[in-house]
Amino acid sequence: MKTVSSYLILGAAVALASCNDFLDKLPDSRTQIDTPEKVTSILVSAYPETEATVLCEMASDNAMDNGYQYTIESKYQQEAYLWEDVTETEQDTPSAFWESCYKAIATANQALEAIKDLGGDASMNPQKGEALMCRAWSHFLLANLFCQAYNPETADSLLGLPYSTTPETTVRPSYTRGTLHQLYENIEKDIEAGLPLISDDLYTSSKYHFNKKAAYAFAARFYLYYQKWDKVIACANEVLGSDPTSVLRNWAGISQKAANYETRCNAFIDADDAANLLLMTAYSSSPYYLGAYSVGERYAFHPDYICRRESYRATGIWGNNTLYLANSCFGNSQKIAISKYYGYFEYTDKVQQIGYRRSVISYLTTDETLLCRAEAYAMLGSQHYQDAVKDINYWLDTNVKESMNVTLNDVVNTYKRMSYMERDGRPIVAGGGTPKKRLHPLGFTLADDGIQENLIQCILHLRRCQTAQEGLRWMDIKRWGIEICHNREGYPADTLKLNDPRRAFQIPGDVIDAGLQPNPRTVTTEITGNLSFCPFVREDKPFISSFNK
């Protein structure tokens, strides 16, 4: 018989009378895990209940400073945009995300331990598979935020994170971070062990758990970041098949719905949509900061200035055709949002009008998996360029109103004609007039054929459009060593350079106080002085203005 509780496995000191007293007592909040059904039940808690989307979008080139006349709501939004260490601990902060991920990992470990104690027979393989995938997933999410991007040449010297594989039985366990290489090896080990065990029959609502397609989509993304191109394709094929047309998002259908933000957001997260592979709920303000709400407009996500020059209203492979993403936008010129995520509110006291902001996020989709496969094909060289173009055409089929069939030459020439977004060899601020930015591959060299880089530029442009409001652009910036520049009202712009340590968010302060090694922070910046902190404002109603054509 095993027990489970929600607790942070890494943190500051815990005040207890004695270790023995702590271990001898069974708190009422714990659940006895003594049946397969109870193992299944606790796995609901093996998924993080917070997200890092706001942090990642604010740190990326999808955000810009709209100026003093606009306000922010939370200081962590400003700190993320300024690439400063985040000091707050509320929802959507590094501290909350760290705690939530490690709580999910602790639950997965307790489930695995219970399965072992119950005999570990094959009948519990689906639960074991889900627990292993959940453990790998949370460690992967933590790595994306708190570690540098994987580079095979430096992974043995870059900091990783503690990889927890057993339930805690001591009050103050000691942890070391290990290397990034070790962290990725452990994630891969859990994925390879868990994938064959996943079953779609364990739950009636499988979209909120690691079903088979979700598990393979996660593996495809992981291997993309791990630079194992053949494995990306093999895993993506399990999700997409040879012709993914029927499982990609039906943007044409969404565009035919009423031009209502809530209606279209609800259509986007519909569990019956084949494009949605893994849906999650979270305590998060991300729909408010990144959606069509008058919240956090100072450091705004995707203002018109960026939208028309760098993303889904910029020049792209779709040419003069209509991109559905650009036609399903809401907001105003300070903040333009695709109809993806609606802001929900959970009242704890309706009289006092207090409670929690909630979100429902589609973490894994067939559309993003398709672009993972396209990138992997492009990375395998000239013999697979046509395969990458074929996947680009699949994406265009469901994302562009008019019928299109582009060739490799079309792709190469479109992005070859673009100038890099820089001046005098240095990156310039957001909205500089082009989605093309210089790539600095980590641990490999692009072919000197004038084709591979422009093919990758196209795929990264599609990924930027596809994953807007999901935080994945920050990962692409890290993976490809893209240098970006943030404008800062009243001060010189700040450039995030290739080897800038701020590409990894700092681990929480209480974890550092408990003895875990912090991320390095030696950095040269162009900023002098501090920006004034803007007044707080709250407005929980979405904009009614629409950018639909």
Tab-separated table of N, CA and C in Angstrom, residues 323-390:
chain	number	residue	atom	x	y	z
A	323	LEU	N	-4.780	33.672	-45.439
A	323	LEU	CA	-4.406	32.763	-44.361
A	323	LEU	C	-5.507	32.810	-43.310
A	324	TYR	N	-6.095	31.655	-43.005
A	324	TYR	CA	-7.197	31.621	-42.043
A	324	TYR	C	-6.780	32.193	-40.689
A	325	LEU	N	-5.538	31.945	-40.285
A	325	LEU	CA	-5.066	32.475	-39.006
A	325	LEU	C	-5.168	33.993	-38.974
A	326	ALA	N	-4.842	34.624	-40.098
A	326	ALA	CA	-4.910	36.086	-40.163
A	326	ALA	C	-6.341	36.577	-40.237
A	327	ASN	N	-7.257	35.673	-40.557
A	327	ASN	CA	-8.648	36.053	-40.730
A	327	ASN	C	-9.517	35.681	-39.533
A	328	SER	N	-8.876	35.191	-38.492
A	328	SER	CA	-9.627	34.833	-37.288
A	328	SER	C	-8.999	35.514	-36.084
A	329	CYS	N	-8.731	36.815	-36.254
A	329	CYS	CA	-8.058	37.597	-35.218
A	329	CYS	C	-9.038	38.536	-34.525
A	330	PHE	N	-8.790	38.769	-33.255
A	330	PHE	CA	-9.590	39.690	-32.459
A	330	PHE	C	-8.642	40.579	-31.662
A	331	GLY	N	-9.097	41.759	-31.304
A	331	GLY	CA	-8.287	42.660	-30.503
A	331	GLY	C	-8.197	44.032	-31.128
A	332	ASN	N	-7.100	44.716	-30.853
A	332	ASN	CA	-6.854	46.004	-31.483
A	332	ASN	C	-5.383	46.085	-31.849
A	333	SER	N	-4.922	47.226	-32.296
A	333	SER	CA	-3.560	47.317	-32.810
A	333	SER	C	-2.506	47.071	-31.747
A	334	GLN	N	-2.861	47.230	-30.454
A	334	GLN	CA	-1.895	46.973	-29.382
A	334	GLN	C	-1.703	45.475	-29.127
A	335	LYS	N	-2.737	44.673	-29.404
A	335	LYS	CA	-2.658	43.247	-29.095
A	335	LYS	C	-3.649	42.499	-29.972
A	336	ILE	N	-3.126	41.673	-30.861
A	336	ILE	CA	-3.972	40.916	-31.776
A	336	ILE	C	-3.875	39.440	-31.431
A	337	ALA	N	-5.002	38.799	-31.255
A	337	ALA	CA	-5.016	37.396	-30.839
A	337	ALA	C	-5.794	36.549	-31.821
A	338	ILE	N	-5.273	35.351	-32.082
A	338	ILE	CA	-6.036	34.342	-32.806
A	338	ILE	C	-7.075	33.784	-31.841
A	339	SER	N	-8.211	33.364	-32.371
A	339	SER	CA	-9.266	32.816	-31.511
A	339	SER	C	-8.904	31.395	-31.096
A	340	LYS	N	-8.042	31.305	-30.060
A	340	LYS	CA	-7.590	30.009	-29.564
A	340	LYS	C	-8.067	29.742	-28.140
A	341	TYR	N	-7.725	30.650	-27.219
A	341	TYR	CA	-7.926	30.348	-25.804
A	341	TYR	C	-8.735	31.440	-25.127
A	342	TYR	N	-9.896	31.047	-24.635
A	342	TYR	CA	-10.794	31.965	-23.948
A	342	TYR	C	-10.471	31.968	-22.456
A	343	GLY	N	-10.622	33.110	-21.826
A	343	GLY	CA	-10.338	33.225	-20.401
A	343	GLY	C	-11.532	32.798	-19.553
A	344	TYR	N	-11.346	31.756	-18.769
A	344	TYR	CA	-12.405	31.290	-17.866
A	344	TYR	C	-12.090	31.730	-16.437
A	345	PHE	N	-13.125	31.812	-15.633
A	345	PHE	CA	-12.937	32.258	-14.254
A	345	PHE	C	-13.663	31.309	-13.313
A	346	GLU	N	-12.933	30.808	-12.331
A	346	GLU	CA	-13.492	29.910	-11.319
A	346	GLU	C	-13.708	30.703	-10.033
A	347	TYR	N	-14.955	30.940	-9.687
A	347	TYR	CA	-15.274	31.731	-8.504
A	347	TYR	C	-15.141	30.885	-7.239
A	348	THR	N	-14.427	31.417	-6.287
A	348	THR	CA	-14.419	30.823	-4.950
A	348	THR	C	-15.388	31.556	-4.046
A	349	ASP	N	-15.741	32.779	-4.426
A	349	ASP	CA	-16.717	33.571	-3.682
A	349	ASP	C	-17.372	34.524	-4.678
A	350	LYS	N	-18.576	34.174	-5.132
A	350	LYS	CA	-19.243	35.001	-6.130
A	350	LYS	C	-19.662	36.348	-5.583
A	351	VAL	N	-19.961	36.388	-4.306
A	351	VAL	CA	-20.368	37.657	-3.694
A	351	VAL	C	-19.218	38.655	-3.726
A	352	GLN	N	-18.035	38.180	-3.330
A	352	GLN	CA	-16.853	39.053	-3.317
A	352	GLN	C	-16.183	39.141	-4.688
A	353	GLN	N	-16.695	38.338	-5.647
A	353	GLN	CA	-16.133	38.327	-6.997
A	353	GLN	C	-14.641	37.984	-7.000
A	354	ILE	N	-14.279	36.952	-6.258
A	354	ILE	CA	-12.891	36.513	-6.215
A	354	ILE	C	-12.810	35.044	-6.630
A	355	GLY	N	-11.653	34.658	-7.091
A	355	GLY	CA	-11.458	33.287	-7.530
A	355	GLY	C	-10.192	33.157	-8.344
A	356	TYR	N	-10.201	32.239	-9.305
A	356	TYR	CA	-9.004	31.932	-10.077
A	356	TYR	C	-9.287	32.026	-11.570
A	357	ARG	N	-8.326	32.559	-12.282
A	357	ARG	CA	-8.381	32.498	-13.733
A	357	ARG	C	-7.961	31.108	-14.191
A	358	ARG	N	-8.681	30.584	-15.168
A	358	ARG	CA	-8.404	29.245	-15.667
A	358	ARG	C	-8.216	29.283	-17.181
A	359	SER	N	-7.544	28.275	-17.681
A	359	SER	CA	-7.363	28.140	-19.119
A	359	SER	C	-7.535	26.686	-19.523
A	360	VAL	N	-7.904	26.477	-20.757
A	360	VAL	CA	-7.902	25.153	-21.374
A	360	VAL	C	-7.010	25.263	-22.601
A	361	ILE	N	-5.914	24.508	-22.608
A	361	ILE	CA	-4.884	24.648	-23.627
A	361	ILE	C	-4.735	23.343	-24.392
A	362	SER	N	-4.578	23.447	-25.695
A	362	SER	CA	-4.244	22.286	-26.513
A	362	SER	C	-2.722	22.223	-26.620
A	363	TYR	N	-2.119	21.390	-25.788
A	363	TYR	CA	-0.664	21.338	-25.686
A	363	TYR	C	-0.009	20.608	-26.851
A	364	LEU	N	-0.704	19.633	-27.403
A	364	LEU	CA	-0.152	18.866	-28.521
A	364	LEU	C	-1.205	18.793	-29.618
A	365	THR	N	-0.800	19.121	-30.839
A	365	THR	CA	-1.726	19.128	-31.969
A	365	THR	C	-1.094	18.440	-33.174
A	366	THR	N	-1.948	17.962	-34.068
A	366	THR	CA	-1.447	17.360	-35.297
A	366	THR	C	-0.739	18.389	-36.166
A	367	ASP	N	-1.214	19.646	-36.144
A	367	ASP	CA	-0.616	20.689	-36.984
A	367	ASP	C	0.843	20.936	-36.618
A	368	GLU	N	1.119	21.023	-35.306
A	368	GLU	CA	2.500	21.244	-34.875
A	368	GLU	C	3.346	20.012	-35.136
A	369	THR	N	2.765	18.824	-34.963
A	369	THR	CA	3.496	17.592	-35.249
A	369	THR	C	3.879	17.516	-36.725
A	370	LEU	N	2.984	17.964	-37.595
A	370	LEU	CA	3.293	18.013	-39.027
A	370	LEU	C	4.518	18.874	-39.297
A	371	LEU	N	4.607	20.021	-38.638
A	371	LEU	CA	5.740	20.914	-38.857
A	371	LEU	C	7.012	20.375	-38.218
A	372	CYS	N	6.876	19.590	-37.143
A	372	CYS	CA	8.047	18.884	-36.613
A	372	CYS	C	8.606	17.941	-37.669
A	373	ARG	N	7.706	17.200	-38.321
A	373	ARG	CA	8.147	16.258	-39.359
A	373	ARG	C	8.753	16.987	-40.544
A	374	ALA	N	8.149	18.099	-40.956
A	374	ALA	CA	8.681	18.862	-42.082
A	374	ALA	C	10.096	19.343	-41.784
A	375	GLU	N	10.315	19.835	-40.557
A	375	GLU	CA	11.647	20.309	-40.186
A	375	GLU	C	12.651	19.161	-40.169
A	376	ALA	N	12.238	18.015	-39.671
A	376	ALA	CA	13.138	16.860	-39.636
A	376	ALA	C	13.507	16.421	-41.049
A	377	TYR	N	12.528	16.403	-41.956
A	377	TYR	CA	12.831	16.071	-43.348
A	377	TYR	C	13.852	17.058	-43.928
A	378	ALA	N	13.646	18.337	-43.662
A	378	ALA	CA	14.574	19.342	-44.178
A	378	ALA	C	15.975	19.156	-43.628
A	379	MET	N	16.068	18.729	-42.366
A	379	MET	CA	17.361	18.552	-41.737
A	379	MET	C	18.099	17.307	-42.246
A	380	LEU	N	17.378	16.354	-42.826
A	380	LEU	CA	18.022	15.146	-43.335
A	380	LEU	C	18.699	15.356	-44.683
A	381	GLY	N	18.522	16.532	-45.267
A	381	GLY	CA	19.273	16.855	-46.470
A	381	GLY	C	18.476	16.737	-47.754
A	382	SER	N	19.174	16.914	-48.857
A	382	SER	CA	18.544	17.086	-50.171
A	382	SER	C	17.634	15.929	-50.559
A	383	GLN	N	17.941	14.711	-50.110
A	383	GLN	CA	17.120	13.564	-50.485
A	383	GLN	C	15.725	13.617	-49.882
A	384	HIS	N	15.522	14.506	-48.896
A	384	HIS	CA	14.212	14.614	-48.249
A	384	HIS	C	13.604	16.018	-48.364
A	385	TYR	N	14.188	16.886	-49.166
A	385	TYR	CA	13.626	18.231	-49.331
A	385	TYR	C	12.191	18.169	-49.864
A	386	GLN	N	11.951	17.295	-50.823
A	386	GLN	CA	10.614	17.206	-51.412
A	386	GLN	C	9.591	16.709	-50.390
A	387	ASP	N	10.044	15.850	-49.462
A	387	ASP	CA	9.151	15.401	-48.392
A	387	ASP	C	8.756	16.565	-47.494
A	388	ALA	N	9.724	17.455	-47.213
A	388	ALA	CA	9.429	18.634	-46.397
A	388	ALA	C	8.426	19.533	-47.113
A	389	VAL	N	8.608	19.722	-48.418
A	389	VAL	CA	7.682	20.558	-49.188
A	389	VAL	C	6.291	19.936	-49.213
A	390	LYS	N	6.237	18.619	-49.278
A	390	LYS	CA	4.937	17.941	-49.252
A	390	LYS	C	4.199	18.248	-47.959
